[in-house]
Amino acid sequence: MDKIQILSPEISNKIAAGEVVENAASVVKELVENAIDAGASSIVTEIKKGGMSYIRVTDNGCGMSGDDARRAFLRHATSKIRGESDLERIQTLGFRGEALASIAAVSKVELLTKAAGQEGIMLELEAGGKVSEQPAGCPEGTTIVVKDLFYNTPARMKFLKSDKTETGYVTDIIERLILSRPDISVLYIVDGKERLFSSGDGQLRSCVYAVYGRDYAKGSLDVSRNENGVKVSGLVGRAEISRGNRNFQSFFLNGRYIKNKSLTYALESAYNNMLMTGKFPFFAVHLEIPPEMVDINVHPKKQEVKFSDERMVGNEIYWAVKNSLLQCAEEIKKTFVPKTSFEYKPTPALSEPVRQLELKSDNVSWLNQGKDADDINNKTDDIPESKAAYKIVGQLFDTYIVIQCGEKIILIDQHAAHERMIFERIKKLYKQKKTIGQVLLSPAAVVLSPKEYACLFDNIKIFHDFGFEIEEFGNNSILVRQAPFTMDNEELKSVITEFIEMMDSSGDFLSKHEEKMLEMIACKAAVKGGSMMHGAEIEALIEDILKSNPVSTCPHGRPIAITITRYELEKMFKRIV
Ligand code: ADP
Ligand code: MG
């Protein structure tokens, strides 16, 4: 018996839809790209419940005639290419004629459209088939509403994440849309609330303001270069607004968002020595490159692109960014007025000379030997408490505290030690469900990006559990009244944004992040290496360390203390052989 059958269009459309329509974000991406291809200068996107129940995209582009509207939902129906030769010079974002057919196969669609000089039309489709059609009075342009995504493909539905996560994916698409087209006005509404708005004034800086907030719009430099057929333009962040990850980086190639590791590397190289390790610059950079220098034969959904000469493109990016950074440094130099006289301030005296303190010998042995607290506890039972003496000798390189303790010199890494102290304290409080927070002397205002702002208030309870008291302050800024620890504004902002990132990347908050978050708080709140500490501060820290029973490493695993014995020293000086 013959086995092979041709699948019905309904089934084959559903299967094909799987390639184009993965989730609500991919629907939004296709609809928005169609709006751009239609020449729209204004695009409104609205979603509800992560886009699963409702997606609307409205544009003021060219619209469709009645016949085109009916054809638009057929597979391989496109107005963007006609013959094979058109494939060589594609100027539009779409050209495969698959998106609308695929979307309509797995949802309920309403289309309202009107082309210049034509009557408007309203179409309703379900599972790819037409349900109703009627003439409609509407302005020129197109509105597409997609309801109940995947209602007829439950298997797909299972792969979707929470509404919040799906919303995040859609937001990413809209953010890129805004950054890719400063000339288009974009409004984005989530569950009835305006989330993002860009005016379409043609300025990339306004787009950066809309997407990432004031700090990024103000703290970035213009980049512009046009050599060797590669036009590089856009904005790159000053070192001060660098971030702990690469989320705020985007390249657009001929208007299309792309990902490319070697171009990212080339751009970051322009910052050499300007950024701390683990920090990445912010950038939104547009590349205009003749199509023949780019491999266009890639799937339109793929964001990776190949260049005929990637090194050359990388070089152009490097020099474009480098020149802006150098120019900025020059300007700073010019405006910097050096002080005429150098004022010498003596270092405050350290505690003189020997302090007697009740010390538990186990604490001393911890400092001396750098063993784990657990090991010490196993060692300690038969060691009686004794009176030990230590002397703070001073601070080395503004980073290490030197103490003399009996026959030993102990070097303490001030940051690692302080970090461990804070970590243990807040972890205990957190586990006991006690308030970690400390009321700030003056509340701190922090500006966030619209996405960060939304994510923060979606997760406000977690912030509360970690000791934050945060109020809305308007215009995507927040007022922090209480924080887990007193720290300066910069650190506070970075703890908050890194928290948000963790929540955002994990979708929902996972308990495995708790420890990491406590670590982060401790790290930000602890005194940094390279900062001079006063005598009293050193004393307080050392006293703290000796009083507690800490582990020998900071939460990241670096040692807190190193010991050199007198014997070792004397051997080095050949006093003993
Ligand atoms: P493609 O974009 O690859 O051509 P689509 O399935 O996305 O395929 O769209 C099919 C066709 O429908 C497009 O080629 C275009 O002619 C028309 N179309 C879709 N969306 C719009 C819109 N917002 N405004 C005007 N025409 C549109
Ligand atoms: Mg399309």
mmCIF file of N, CA and C in Angstrom, residues 7 11 18 55 60 80 110 138 195 203 213 230 243 251 265 277 299 313 315 317 335 400 457 462 479 484:
data_model
loop_
_atom_site.group_PDB
_atom_site.id
_atom_site.type_symbol
_atom_site.label_atom_id
_atom_site.label_comp_id
_atom_site.label_asym_id
_atom_site.label_seq_id
_atom_site.Cartn_x
_atom_site.Cartn_y
_atom_site.Cartn_z
ATOM 1 N N LEU A 7 0.288 16.592 2.755
ATOM 2 C CA LEU A 7 -0.409 17.143 3.925
ATOM 3 C C LEU A 7 -1.385 18.233 3.486
ATOM 4 N N ILE A 11 -2.481 21.702 7.926
ATOM 5 C CA ILE A 11 -1.411 21.072 8.704
ATOM 6 C C ILE A 11 -0.048 21.615 8.282
ATOM 7 N N GLY A 18 5.735 26.947 12.929
ATOM 8 C CA GLY A 18 6.701 26.685 13.992
ATOM 9 C C GLY A 18 8.042 27.329 13.722
ATOM 10 N N ILE A 55 -2.229 40.826 20.928
ATOM 11 C CA ILE A 55 -1.153 41.641 20.353
ATOM 12 C C ILE A 55 -1.796 42.558 19.328
ATOM 13 N N ASN A 60 0.990 53.664 10.343
ATOM 14 C CA ASN A 60 0.431 54.632 9.392
ATOM 15 C C ASN A 60 1.128 54.510 8.040
ATOM 16 N N LYS A 80 7.250 42.164 -1.918
ATOM 17 C CA LYS A 80 8.589 42.733 -1.780
ATOM 18 C C LYS A 80 9.602 42.222 -2.795
ATOM 19 N N GLU A 110 -7.272 39.680 13.315
ATOM 20 C CA GLU A 110 -8.125 40.712 12.701
ATOM 21 C C GLU A 110 -7.221 41.676 11.962
ATOM 22 N N CYS A 138 -11.460 53.715 8.029
ATOM 23 C CA CYS A 138 -10.295 53.827 8.916
ATOM 24 C C CYS A 138 -9.249 54.697 8.231
ATOM 25 N N ARG A 195 4.564 51.701 28.195
ATOM 26 C CA ARG A 195 5.850 51.219 28.700
ATOM 27 C C ARG A 195 7.019 51.964 28.066
ATOM 28 N N GLN A 203 16.718 61.566 16.313
ATOM 29 C CA GLN A 203 17.939 61.584 17.134
ATOM 30 C C GLN A 203 18.114 60.259 17.876
ATOM 31 N N GLY A 213 17.069 55.306 29.554
ATOM 32 C CA GLY A 213 16.958 56.334 30.575
ATOM 33 C C GLY A 213 18.015 57.419 30.462
ATOM 34 N N VAL A 230 32.519 51.791 4.732
ATOM 35 C CA VAL A 230 31.805 51.399 5.949
ATOM 36 C C VAL A 230 31.439 52.656 6.726
ATOM 37 N N ARG A 243 28.673 48.562 32.260
ATOM 38 C CA ARG A 243 27.802 47.655 33.004
ATOM 39 C C ARG A 243 28.464 46.305 33.253
ATOM 40 N N PHE A 251 24.272 46.439 17.835
ATOM 41 C CA PHE A 251 24.719 46.815 16.500
ATOM 42 C C PHE A 251 23.530 46.714 15.556
ATOM 43 N N TYR A 265 33.992 42.615 19.952
ATOM 44 C CA TYR A 265 35.352 42.603 20.465
ATOM 45 C C TYR A 265 36.130 43.822 19.962
ATOM 46 N N THR A 277 37.918 45.169 34.918
ATOM 47 C CA THR A 277 37.580 43.836 34.392
ATOM 48 C C THR A 277 36.149 43.500 34.802
ATOM 49 N N HIS A 299 19.263 33.247 6.963
ATOM 50 C CA HIS A 299 17.856 33.230 7.332
ATOM 51 C C HIS A 299 17.505 34.558 8.001
ATOM 52 N N VAL A 313 35.846 45.695 8.713
ATOM 53 C CA VAL A 313 34.685 46.295 9.378
ATOM 54 C C VAL A 313 35.006 46.533 10.860
ATOM 55 N N ASN A 315 37.934 46.973 12.182
ATOM 56 C CA ASN A 315 38.875 48.084 12.250
ATOM 57 C C ASN A 315 38.173 49.434 12.195
ATOM 58 N N ILE A 317 35.154 50.101 13.031
ATOM 59 C CA ILE A 317 34.432 50.308 14.286
ATOM 60 C C ILE A 317 35.410 50.737 15.381
ATOM 61 N N THR A 335 39.596 71.212 30.063
ATOM 62 C CA THR A 335 38.773 71.897 31.062
ATOM 63 C C THR A 335 39.288 71.670 32.479
ATOM 64 N N TYR A 400 45.940 46.641 52.139
ATOM 65 C CA TYR A 400 46.161 45.574 53.106
ATOM 66 C C TYR A 400 46.430 46.163 54.479
ATOM 67 N N PHE A 457 9.430 46.861 39.886
ATOM 68 C CA PHE A 457 8.146 46.873 40.598
ATOM 69 C C PHE A 457 7.378 45.549 40.447
ATOM 70 N N ILE A 462 10.721 41.021 46.532
ATOM 71 C CA ILE A 462 12.076 40.491 46.719
ATOM 72 C C ILE A 462 13.013 41.606 47.183
ATOM 73 N N LEU A 479 13.023 56.248 44.361
ATOM 74 C CA LEU A 479 13.619 56.850 45.535
ATOM 75 C C LEU A 479 13.893 55.715 46.519
ATOM 76 N N PRO A 484 20.035 47.602 51.960
ATOM 77 C CA PRO A 484 20.560 46.557 52.836
ATOM 78 C C PRO A 484 21.787 47.003 53.613
#
